[in-house]
CSV table of C-alpha atoms and ligand atoms in Angstrom, one decimal:
chain,number,residue,atom,x,y,z
A,1,MET,CA,33.6,8.4,5.0
A,2,ASN,CA,32.4,5.5,2.9
A,3,SER,CA,28.9,5.7,1.4
A,4,ILE,CA,27.2,3.6,4.1
A,5,SER,CA,28.6,5.7,6.9
A,6,SER,CA,27.7,8.9,5.1
A,7,ALA,CA,24.2,7.6,4.7
A,8,VAL,CA,24.1,6.8,8.4
A,9,ALA,CA,25.3,10.3,9.1
A,10,LEU,CA,22.2,11.4,7.0
A,11,ALA,CA,19.9,9.6,9.3
A,12,PRO,CA,17.2,11.9,10.7
A,13,LYS,CA,17.4,13.7,14.0
A,14,SER,CA,15.1,12.5,16.6
A,15,SER,CA,13.5,14.9,19.0
A,16,ALA,CA,10.7,14.5,21.6
A,17,PRO,CA,8.0,13.2,21.5
A,18,VAL,CA,9.3,9.7,21.0
A,19,HIS,CA,7.8,9.1,17.5
A,20,SER,CA,8.7,12.4,15.9
A,21,VAL,CA,11.7,11.2,13.8
A,22,GLN,CA,11.6,13.4,10.8
A,23,TRP,CA,13.2,12.8,7.4
A,24,THR,CA,14.0,15.5,5.0
A,25,VAL,CA,13.5,14.9,1.3
A,26,SER,CA,17.2,15.4,0.7
A,27,GLN,CA,18.1,12.7,3.2
A,28,VAL,CA,15.8,10.2,1.5
A,29,GLU,CA,17.1,11.3,-1.9
A,30,ALA,CA,20.6,10.6,-0.6
A,31,LEU,CA,19.6,7.0,0.2
A,32,TYR,CA,18.4,6.6,-3.4
A,33,GLN,CA,21.8,7.9,-4.6
A,34,LEU,CA,23.8,5.3,-2.7
A,35,PRO,CA,25.4,2.5,-4.8
A,36,LEU,CA,22.8,-0.2,-5.0
A,37,MET,CA,24.8,-2.8,-3.0
A,38,ASP,CA,25.3,-0.3,-0.2
A,39,LEU,CA,21.6,0.6,-0.1
A,40,LEU,CA,20.5,-3.0,-0.2
A,41,PHE,CA,23.0,-3.9,2.6
A,42,ARG,CA,21.8,-1.1,4.8
A,43,ALA,CA,18.1,-1.9,4.1
A,44,GLN,CA,18.7,-5.6,4.9
A,45,GLN,CA,20.4,-4.7,8.2
A,46,VAL,CA,17.5,-2.5,9.3
A,47,HIS,CA,15.1,-5.3,8.2
A,48,ARG,CA,16.9,-7.9,10.3
A,49,ASP,CA,17.0,-5.6,13.3
A,50,ASN,CA,13.2,-5.4,13.2
A,51,PHE,CA,11.8,-8.5,11.5
A,52,ASP,CA,12.4,-12.1,10.7
A,53,PRO,CA,14.0,-11.7,7.3
A,54,ASN,CA,12.5,-14.9,6.0
A,55,GLU,CA,8.9,-14.2,6.8
A,56,VAL,CA,6.3,-12.7,4.4
A,57,GLN,CA,2.8,-11.7,5.5
A,58,ARG,CA,-0.1,-12.3,3.1
A,59,SER,CA,-3.2,-10.1,2.6
A,60,ALA,CA,-6.0,-11.1,0.3
A,61,LEU,CA,-7.8,-8.4,-1.5
A,62,ILE,CA,-11.4,-8.1,-2.9
A,63,SER,CA,-13.3,-5.3,-4.6
A,64,ILE,CA,-16.6,-5.0,-2.7
A,65,LYS,CA,-17.8,-2.1,-4.8
A,66,THR,CA,-16.4,-1.8,-8.3
A,67,GLY,CA,-16.3,1.2,-10.7
A,68,GLY,CA,-18.3,4.4,-11.1
A,69,CYS,CA,-16.1,6.4,-8.8
A,70,SER,CA,-16.6,10.2,-8.8
A,71,GLU,CA,-12.8,10.9,-8.4
A,72,ASP,CA,-10.4,11.5,-11.2
A,73,CYS,CA,-7.3,9.6,-10.1
A,74,SER,CA,-5.5,9.4,-13.4
A,75,TYR,CA,-4.2,5.8,-12.8
A,76,CYS,CA,-7.5,4.2,-11.9
A,77,SER,CA,-9.7,1.9,-13.9
A,78,GLN,CA,-12.6,2.7,-11.6
A,79,SER,CA,-13.0,6.4,-12.2
A,80,ALA,CA,-16.3,7.2,-13.9
A,81,ARG,CA,-14.4,9.8,-15.9
A,82,TYR,CA,-12.4,7.4,-18.0
A,83,LYS,CA,-13.6,4.9,-20.6
A,84,THR,CA,-12.0,1.7,-19.3
A,85,GLU,CA,-13.0,-2.0,-19.4
A,86,THR,CA,-14.2,-1.9,-15.8
A,87,GLU,CA,-17.9,-2.0,-15.5
A,88,ARG,CA,-19.8,-0.4,-12.6
A,89,GLU,CA,-21.1,-2.9,-10.0
A,90,ALA,CA,-23.3,-2.6,-6.9
A,91,LEU,CA,-22.0,-3.1,-3.4
A,92,MET,CA,-21.5,-6.8,-2.8
A,93,GLN,CA,-23.8,-8.9,-0.5
A,94,VAL,CA,-22.3,-9.6,2.9
A,95,GLU,CA,-22.6,-13.4,2.4
A,96,ASP,CA,-20.7,-13.3,-0.9
A,97,VAL,CA,-17.9,-11.3,0.8
A,98,LEU,CA,-17.8,-13.8,3.7
A,99,ALA,CA,-17.6,-16.7,1.2
A,100,ALA,CA,-14.6,-15.0,-0.5
A,101,ALA,CA,-12.9,-14.5,2.9
A,102,LYS,CA,-13.3,-18.1,3.8
A,103,GLU,CA,-11.7,-19.1,0.5
A,104,ALA,CA,-8.8,-16.7,1.1
A,105,LYS,CA,-8.3,-18.0,4.7
A,106,ALA,CA,-8.2,-21.6,3.3
A,107,LYS,CA,-5.5,-20.5,0.9
A,108,GLY,CA,-3.5,-19.1,3.8
A,109,ALA,CA,-4.1,-15.3,3.8
A,110,SER,CA,-4.0,-13.8,7.3
A,111,ARG,CA,-5.7,-10.5,6.5
A,112,PHE,CA,-8.7,-9.8,4.3
A,113,CYS,CA,-8.7,-6.4,2.7
A,114,MET,CA,-12.0,-5.0,1.2
A,115,GLY,CA,-11.8,-2.1,-1.3
A,116,ALA,CA,-14.5,0.2,-2.5
A,117,ALA,CA,-14.5,2.6,-5.4
A,118,TRP,CA,-15.9,5.5,-3.4
A,119,ARG,CA,-14.8,9.1,-2.7
A,120,GLY,CA,-16.0,8.1,0.7
A,121,PRO,CA,-18.7,5.9,2.2
A,122,LYS,CA,-22.3,7.1,2.8
A,123,GLU,CA,-23.9,6.2,6.1
A,124,LYS,CA,-26.0,3.3,4.7
A,125,GLU,CA,-23.0,1.9,2.8
A,126,LEU,CA,-20.8,2.1,5.9
A,127,GLU,CA,-23.4,0.1,7.9
A,128,VAL,CA,-23.2,-2.8,5.3
A,129,VAL,CA,-19.4,-2.6,5.5
A,130,THR,CA,-19.4,-2.9,9.3
A,131,ARG,CA,-21.4,-6.1,8.9
A,132,MET,CA,-18.8,-7.4,6.5
A,133,ILE,CA,-16.1,-6.6,9.0
A,134,ARG,CA,-17.8,-8.3,11.9
A,135,GLU,CA,-18.4,-11.5,9.8
A,136,VAL,CA,-14.8,-11.6,8.5
A,137,LYS,CA,-13.4,-10.9,11.9
A,138,ALA,CA,-15.4,-13.8,13.3
A,139,LEU,CA,-13.5,-16.1,11.0
A,140,GLY,CA,-10.3,-15.2,12.9
A,141,MET,CA,-8.8,-13.1,10.1
A,142,GLU,CA,-7.4,-9.6,10.4
A,143,THR,CA,-9.6,-7.1,8.6
A,144,CYS,CA,-8.7,-4.1,6.4
A,145,VAL,CA,-11.0,-1.8,4.4
A,146,THR,CA,-10.2,1.0,1.9
A,147,LEU,CA,-13.3,3.2,1.4
A,148,GLY,CA,-11.9,6.6,0.6
A,149,MET,CA,-12.2,9.7,2.7
A,150,LEU,CA,-14.0,9.4,6.1
A,151,LYS,CA,-16.3,11.9,7.8
A,152,ASP,CA,-16.3,12.6,11.5
A,153,GLY,CA,-17.5,9.6,13.5
A,154,GLN,CA,-17.1,7.0,10.6
A,155,ALA,CA,-13.7,5.8,11.8
A,156,GLU,CA,-15.2,5.1,15.2
A,157,GLN,CA,-18.0,3.1,13.7
A,158,LEU,CA,-15.4,1.0,11.8
A,159,LYS,CA,-13.4,0.5,15.0
A,160,GLU,CA,-16.5,-0.5,16.9
A,161,ALA,CA,-17.1,-3.2,14.2
A,162,GLY,CA,-13.6,-4.6,15.0
A,163,LEU,CA,-11.6,-3.2,12.1
A,164,ASP,CA,-7.9,-3.8,12.4
A,165,TYR,CA,-6.5,-1.7,9.4
A,166,TYR,CA,-7.6,1.1,7.2
A,167,ASN,CA,-5.8,1.5,3.9
A,168,HIS,CA,-5.6,5.1,2.6
A,169,ASN,CA,-2.5,5.8,0.5
A,170,LEU,CA,-0.8,9.1,0.2
A,171,ASP,CA,-0.1,7.8,-3.4
A,172,THR,CA,2.4,10.4,-4.4
A,173,ASP,CA,4.4,13.5,-3.4
A,174,ALA,CA,2.2,16.3,-2.1
A,175,ASP,CA,3.8,18.6,-4.7
A,176,PHE,CA,3.0,16.3,-7.5
A,177,TYR,CA,-0.5,15.3,-6.3
A,178,ASP,CA,-2.5,17.8,-8.4
A,179,LYS,CA,-0.9,16.5,-11.6
A,180,VAL,CA,-2.5,13.1,-10.9
A,181,ILE,CA,-5.7,13.8,-8.9
A,182,THR,CA,-7.7,17.0,-8.8
A,183,THR,CA,-11.0,16.0,-7.1
A,184,HIS,CA,-9.4,15.8,-3.6
A,185,LYS,CA,-6.2,17.0,-2.0
A,186,HIS,CA,-3.2,15.4,-0.5
A,187,ALA,CA,-4.1,17.2,2.8
A,188,ASP,CA,-7.5,15.4,2.7
A,189,ARG,CA,-5.7,12.1,2.6
A,190,VAL,CA,-3.6,13.1,5.6
A,191,ASP,CA,-6.7,14.2,7.4
A,192,THR,CA,-8.4,10.8,7.0
A,193,ILE,CA,-5.3,9.0,8.1
A,194,GLY,CA,-5.4,11.1,11.3
A,195,GLN,CA,-9.0,10.2,11.9
A,196,VAL,CA,-8.3,6.5,11.5
A,197,ARG,CA,-5.4,6.7,13.9
A,198,ALA,CA,-7.3,8.7,16.5
A,199,ALA,CA,-10.0,6.0,16.4
A,200,GLY,CA,-7.4,3.4,17.3
A,201,ILE,CA,-7.3,1.6,13.9
A,202,LYS,CA,-3.9,0.6,12.4
A,203,VAL,CA,-2.9,2.7,9.4
A,204,CYS,CA,-2.0,1.2,6.0
A,205,SER,CA,-0.7,3.9,3.7
A,206,GLY,CA,1.7,3.8,0.8
A,207,GLY,CA,1.9,5.0,-2.8
A,208,ILE,CA,2.2,4.2,-6.5
A,209,LEU,CA,5.4,4.5,-8.6
A,210,GLY,CA,5.2,5.1,-12.3
A,211,LEU,CA,2.9,8.1,-12.5
A,212,GLY,CA,5.5,10.2,-14.3
A,213,GLU,CA,7.0,11.4,-11.1
A,214,THR,CA,10.7,12.2,-10.6
A,215,ARG,CA,13.1,10.6,-8.2
A,216,ARG,CA,12.8,13.7,-6.0
A,217,ASN,CA,9.0,13.2,-6.0
A,218,ARG,CA,9.5,9.5,-5.0
A,219,ALA,CA,11.9,10.5,-2.2
A,220,ALA,CA,9.4,13.2,-1.0
A,221,MET,CA,6.6,10.6,-0.9
A,222,VAL,CA,8.7,8.2,1.1
A,223,ALA,CA,9.6,11.1,3.5
A,224,GLN,CA,5.9,12.2,3.8
A,225,LEU,CA,4.9,8.6,4.7
A,226,ALA,CA,7.8,8.2,7.2
A,227,ASN,CA,7.0,11.6,8.8
A,228,LEU,CA,3.4,10.6,9.6
A,229,ASN,CA,3.6,10.5,13.3
A,230,PRO,CA,4.1,7.6,13.8
A,231,PRO,CA,4.7,6.1,10.4
A,232,PRO,CA,2.0,3.8,8.9
A,233,ASP,CA,1.9,0.2,10.4
A,234,SER,CA,1.8,-1.1,6.8
A,235,VAL,CA,3.2,0.6,3.7
A,236,PRO,CA,2.0,-0.7,0.3
A,237,ILE,CA,4.3,0.2,-2.6
A,238,ASN,CA,2.4,-0.2,-5.9
A,239,ASN,CA,3.9,-0.2,-9.3
A,240,LEU,CA,1.5,1.3,-11.7
A,241,VAL,CA,-0.7,-1.2,-13.6
A,242,ALA,CA,-1.2,0.8,-16.8
A,243,ILE,CA,-5.0,0.8,-17.6
A,244,PRO,CA,-6.0,1.4,-21.2
A,245,GLY,CA,-8.4,4.4,-21.3
A,246,THR,CA,-6.8,6.2,-18.3
A,247,PRO,CA,-4.6,9.3,-18.8
A,248,LEU,CA,-1.6,7.4,-17.5
A,249,ALA,CA,-2.1,4.4,-19.8
A,250,GLU,CA,1.1,5.2,-21.8
A,251,THR,CA,3.3,6.5,-19.0
A,252,GLU,CA,6.9,5.3,-19.1
A,253,LYS,CA,7.6,2.4,-16.7
A,254,VAL,CA,9.7,2.9,-13.7
A,255,ASP,CA,13.1,1.2,-14.0
A,256,SER,CA,13.3,-2.0,-11.9
A,257,PHE,CA,16.3,-0.9,-9.9
A,258,GLU,CA,14.6,2.4,-9.1
A,259,PHE,CA,11.6,0.4,-7.8
A,260,VAL,CA,13.9,-1.7,-5.7
A,261,ARG,CA,15.6,1.4,-4.3
A,262,SER,CA,12.2,2.8,-3.3
A,263,ILE,CA,11.4,-0.4,-1.3
A,264,ALA,CA,14.8,0.0,0.4
A,265,ALA,CA,14.2,3.6,1.1
A,266,ALA,CA,10.8,2.7,2.6
A,267,ARG,CA,12.4,0.0,4.8
A,268,ILE,CA,15.2,2.2,6.1
A,269,THR,CA,12.9,5.2,6.9
A,270,MET,CA,10.1,3.1,8.3
A,271,PRO,CA,12.0,0.3,10.1
A,272,LYS,CA,9.1,-1.1,12.1
A,273,SER,CA,6.5,-1.0,9.3
A,274,TYR,CA,5.4,-3.9,7.1
A,275,VAL,CA,6.4,-2.9,3.6
A,276,ARG,CA,4.1,-4.5,1.0
A,277,LEU,CA,5.2,-5.3,-2.5
A,278,SER,CA,1.8,-4.5,-4.0
A,279,ALA,CA,0.2,-3.9,-7.4
A,280,GLY,CA,2.4,-4.6,-10.4
A,281,ARG,CA,3.9,-7.8,-9.0
A,282,GLU,CA,2.4,-10.0,-11.8
A,283,ALA,CA,4.7,-8.2,-14.3
A,284,MET,CA,7.8,-8.7,-12.2
A,285,SER,CA,10.2,-11.5,-12.6
A,286,ASP,CA,11.0,-13.8,-9.7
A,287,GLU,CA,14.4,-12.2,-9.5
A,288,MET,CA,13.0,-8.8,-9.1
A,289,GLN,CA,10.6,-9.9,-6.4
A,290,ALA,CA,13.5,-11.6,-4.6
A,291,MET,CA,15.4,-8.3,-4.8
A,292,CYS,CA,12.4,-6.5,-3.3
A,293,PHE,CA,12.2,-9.0,-0.4
A,294,PHE,CA,16.0,-8.5,0.2
A,295,ALA,CA,15.4,-4.7,0.2
A,296,GLY,CA,13.0,-5.1,3.0
A,297,ALA,CA,9.5,-5.9,1.6
A,298,ASN,CA,7.8,-8.4,3.9
A,299,SER,CA,4.2,-8.4,2.8
A,300,ILE,CA,2.3,-9.1,-0.4
A,301,PHE,CA,-1.2,-9.2,-1.8
A,302,TYR,CA,-1.9,-12.9,-2.1
A,303,CYS,CA,-4.8,-13.5,-4.5
A,304,ASP,CA,-5.5,-14.1,-8.2
A,305,LYS,CA,-7.1,-10.7,-8.6
A,306,LEU,CA,-6.3,-7.3,-7.1
A,307,LEU,CA,-9.3,-5.0,-7.4
A,308,THR,CA,-9.9,-5.0,-11.2
A,309,THR,CA,-6.6,-6.4,-12.5
A,310,SER,CA,-4.9,-9.7,-12.2
A,311,ASN,CA,-2.2,-10.5,-9.6
A,312,ALA,CA,0.6,-13.1,-9.5
A,313,GLY,CA,-1.5,-16.2,-8.5
A,314,ALA,CA,-1.1,-18.1,-5.2
A,315,ASN,CA,0.6,-21.0,-6.9
A,316,ARG,CA,3.3,-18.9,-8.4
A,317,ASP,CA,3.8,-17.2,-5.0
A,318,LEU,CA,4.1,-20.5,-3.2
A,319,ASP,CA,6.6,-21.8,-5.7
A,320,LEU,CA,8.7,-18.6,-5.3
A,321,PHE,CA,8.5,-18.8,-1.5
A,322,GLU,CA,9.8,-22.3,-1.7
A,323,LYS,CA,12.7,-21.4,-4.0
A,324,LEU,CA,13.7,-18.5,-1.7
A,325,GLY,CA,13.1,-20.4,1.6
A,326,LEU,CA,10.6,-17.8,2.7
A,327,ARG,CA,7.9,-18.6,5.2
A,328,ALA,CA,4.5,-17.3,4.4
A,329,ILE,CA,2.4,-16.0,7.3
B,401,SAM,N1,-11.2,4.6,-3.4
B,401,SAM,C1,-10.4,4.4,-2.4
B,401,SAM,C2,-9.1,5.3,-2.4
B,401,SAM,O1,-8.8,5.8,-3.4
B,401,SAM,O2,-8.5,5.3,-1.3
B,401,SAM,C3,-10.0,2.9,-2.2
B,401,SAM,C4,-9.6,2.1,-3.5
B,401,SAM,S1,-8.3,2.7,-4.4
B,401,SAM,C5,-8.4,1.7,-5.9
B,401,SAM,C6,-6.9,2.0,-3.5
B,401,SAM,C7,-5.5,2.3,-4.0
B,401,SAM,O3,-5.2,1.4,-5.2
B,401,SAM,C8,-5.1,3.6,-4.5
B,401,SAM,O4,-4.8,4.5,-3.5
B,401,SAM,C9,-3.9,3.4,-5.4
B,401,SAM,O5,-2.7,3.4,-4.6
B,401,SAM,C10,-4.1,1.9,-5.8
B,401,SAM,N2,-4.3,1.8,-7.3
B,401,SAM,C11,-5.4,2.1,-7.9
B,401,SAM,N3,-5.3,1.9,-9.3
B,401,SAM,C12,-4.0,1.4,-9.4
B,401,SAM,C13,-3.2,1.0,-10.6
B,401,SAM,N4,-3.7,1.1,-11.8
B,401,SAM,N5,-2.0,0.6,-10.4
B,401,SAM,C14,-1.4,0.6,-9.1
B,401,SAM,N6,-2.1,0.9,-8.0
B,401,SAM,C15,-3.4,1.4,-8.2
B,402,DTB,C1,-3.1,-0.8,-2.4
B,402,DTB,O1,-2.1,0.0,-2.0
B,402,DTB,N1,-3.1,-1.5,-3.5
B,402,DTB,C2,-4.3,-2.2,-3.6
B,402,DTB,C3,-5.0,-2.0,-2.3
B,402,DTB,N2,-4.2,-1.0,-1.6
B,402,DTB,C4,-6.4,-1.6,-2.2
B,402,DTB,C5,-5.0,-1.9,-4.9
B,402,DTB,C6,-4.2,-2.1,-6.1
B,402,DTB,C7,-5.1,-1.9,-7.3
B,402,DTB,C8,-4.4,-2.2,-8.6
B,402,DTB,C9,-5.3,-1.9,-9.8
B,402,DTB,C10,-6.6,-2.7,-9.9
B,402,DTB,O2,-6.6,-3.9,-9.6
B,402,DTB,O3,-7.6,-2.0,-10.2
B,403,SF4,FE1,-11.9,6.3,-6.9
B,403,SF4,FE2,-10.0,5.3,-5.3
B,403,SF4,FE3,-9.9,4.9,-8.0
B,403,SF4,FE4,-9.5,7.3,-7.0
B,403,SF4,S1,-8.2,5.4,-6.7
B,403,SF4,S2,-10.8,6.9,-8.8
B,403,SF4,S3,-10.8,7.4,-5.3
B,403,SF4,S4,-11.5,4.1,-6.6
């Protein structure tokens, strides 16, 4: 058996109901272990079977509430526990968010994602966010918010306001989670994702690489995402942006090919999901980004700033898309 057919043989077993295709960690790890060219070829085949391979979706991102977060995520500039350059700011005004959405739409973004540095939203805060969602939606853009953990009934309020996507990352392997975050649990993340889905909102959930995790942890994270039932509609894969002052500021960077392999593993295990090449893109070469698109990434954050850190700007992206013959949507 050659390496591709042995990887095909490792494809997960499907059993009823329709969506319950389950991947074991070892099966995902076996994908990582393929020769790179075999892995890329297989990922590209899966990609072509499910998507136009020359199209990339663009989401703009804005921080509507920055800093002062109660949680202790060791990678985050916005945790109140670490001394970083990020200053705490109040929740933005609805009209300022709307102005930013209009600007993002004019630049070509199809989705507007609003992020808040909260453990979860309070009722009053959620009310303001629902107004933001209604106004952005009225522009004809898709809406996404990421507000932390939700309480009963909050996902329904967001749905009622017209929310399309809720971003809530699993972030890392369940078995590694407490090395990175102690103020909430991996199971809490899964619970919020369930609430979002039950309310009829599309799920955006992915993770971060470069937290000091092993390849086995990476494969486990990919399997845990793929085994959500069904897999997330959108899967952001972030490369750690090292933030001075956080516990992970000096963590060793993930090898570029390991990152590309992770994109390919996400593509193969979640064939119908949009895989977003997310944070960390500014530090990537054009060649590495091209390899990620070949491995099956078909979405990006398209804006000069992510939440608190800078992003590859729109002009660089448009130049790259032109060089690669990619169509931005
Ligand atoms: N507070 C909410 C939460 O944690 O879900 C929403 C905002 S939080 C900043 C959104 C996501 O950003 C995190 O789940 C994590 O994946 C990503 N993120 C945060 N800091 C990052 C960093 N320094 N590098 C890469 N990704 C990061
Ligand atoms: C996601 O997975 N990545 C985005 C978005 N969802 C909210 C956030 C990236 C944050 C990068 C670090 C910063 O700018 O603070
Ligand atoms: Fe807070 Fe989210 Fe940052 Fe964690 S990742 S500290 S929950 S803003």
